[in-house]
C-alpha cells in the first residue's frame, strides 16, 4: 500500500514508512517495493471486469456526444 501511494505522490516508500537504514539498503528496499507494486498493477483483471470497463467508457463517450449535440 505504501508503494502504490509513493508512486502516486512521488515519494520514496521508505520515506512514507519512515524506515531509515543505510542509503544503499533504502534504495534496495524502495526498488523491491516498487517492483512488487508495478507487478500487481500489470496483472490483468477478469474478463467480466474488462467488459464492464469497456461499457462504462462507451457510455461516457455516448453521454459526451449527446451533451455536445444539445449544446
CSV table of C-alpha atoms in Angstrom, one decimal:
chain,number,residue,atom,x,y,z
A,1,UNK,CA,0.0,0.0,0.0
A,2,UNK,CA,2.8,2.4,0.8
A,3,UNK,CA,4.4,1.6,-2.5
A,4,UNK,CA,1.3,2.5,-4.5
A,5,UNK,CA,0.9,5.7,-2.6
A,6,UNK,CA,4.5,6.6,-3.0
A,7,UNK,CA,4.2,6.2,-6.8
A,8,UNK,CA,1.2,8.4,-6.8
A,9,UNK,CA,2.6,11.2,-4.8
A,10,UNK,CA,6.2,11.0,-6.0
A,11,UNK,CA,7.9,10.0,-2.7
A,12,UNK,CA,10.0,7.0,-1.8
A,13,UNK,CA,8.2,4.2,0.0
A,14,UNK,CA,10.9,4.1,2.8
A,15,UNK,CA,10.1,7.8,3.5
A,16,UNK,CA,6.4,7.0,3.9
A,17,UNK,CA,7.2,4.1,6.1
A,18,UNK,CA,9.8,6.1,8.0
A,19,UNK,CA,12.4,3.4,7.5
A,20,UNK,CA,15.9,4.7,7.6
A,21,UNK,CA,18.8,2.3,7.2
A,22,UNK,CA,21.9,2.9,5.0
A,23,UNK,CA,21.3,4.7,1.7
A,24,UNK,CA,22.0,1.5,-0.2
A,25,UNK,CA,19.6,-0.6,1.9
A,26,UNK,CA,16.9,2.1,1.5
A,27,UNK,CA,17.4,2.1,-2.3
A,28,UNK,CA,17.2,-1.7,-2.5
A,29,UNK,CA,14.0,-1.7,-0.3
A,30,UNK,CA,12.4,1.0,-2.4
A,31,UNK,CA,13.2,-0.9,-5.6
A,32,UNK,CA,11.7,-4.1,-4.2
A,33,UNK,CA,8.5,-2.4,-3.1
A,34,UNK,CA,8.1,-0.5,-6.4
A,35,UNK,CA,8.7,-3.7,-8.4
A,36,UNK,CA,6.0,-5.5,-6.4
A,37,UNK,CA,3.5,-2.7,-6.9
A,38,UNK,CA,4.1,-2.5,-10.6
A,39,UNK,CA,3.8,-6.2,-11.0
A,40,UNK,CA,0.5,-6.1,-9.1
A,41,UNK,CA,-0.8,-3.3,-11.3
A,42,UNK,CA,0.1,-5.1,-14.5
A,43,UNK,CA,-2.0,-8.2,-13.6
A,44,UNK,CA,-4.9,-8.4,-16.0
A,45,UNK,CA,-8.4,-8.4,-14.4
A,46,UNK,CA,-11.2,-10.8,-15.2
A,47,UNK,CA,-13.0,-10.7,-18.5
A,48,UNK,CA,-16.1,-9.6,-16.7
A,49,UNK,CA,-14.3,-6.5,-15.3
A,50,UNK,CA,-12.8,-5.7,-18.7
A,51,UNK,CA,-16.3,-5.8,-20.3
A,52,UNK,CA,-17.7,-3.5,-17.6
A,53,UNK,CA,-14.9,-1.0,-18.1
A,54,UNK,CA,-15.4,-1.0,-21.8
A,55,UNK,CA,-19.2,-0.5,-21.4
A,56,UNK,CA,-18.5,2.4,-19.0
A,57,UNK,CA,-16.2,4.1,-21.5
A,58,UNK,CA,-18.7,3.7,-24.3
A,59,UNK,CA,-21.5,5.0,-22.1
A,60,UNK,CA,-19.4,8.0,-21.1
A,61,UNK,CA,-18.5,8.7,-24.7
A,62,UNK,CA,-22.1,8.5,-25.7
A,63,UNK,CA,-23.2,10.9,-23.0
A,64,UNK,CA,-20.5,13.4,-24.0
A,65,UNK,CA,-21.6,13.3,-27.6
A,66,UNK,CA,-25.2,13.8,-26.6
A,67,UNK,CA,-24.2,16.8,-24.5
A,68,UNK,CA,-22.4,18.3,-27.5
A,69,UNK,CA,-25.4,17.8,-29.7
A,70,UNK,CA,-27.7,19.6,-27.3
A,71,UNK,CA,-25.3,22.5,-26.6
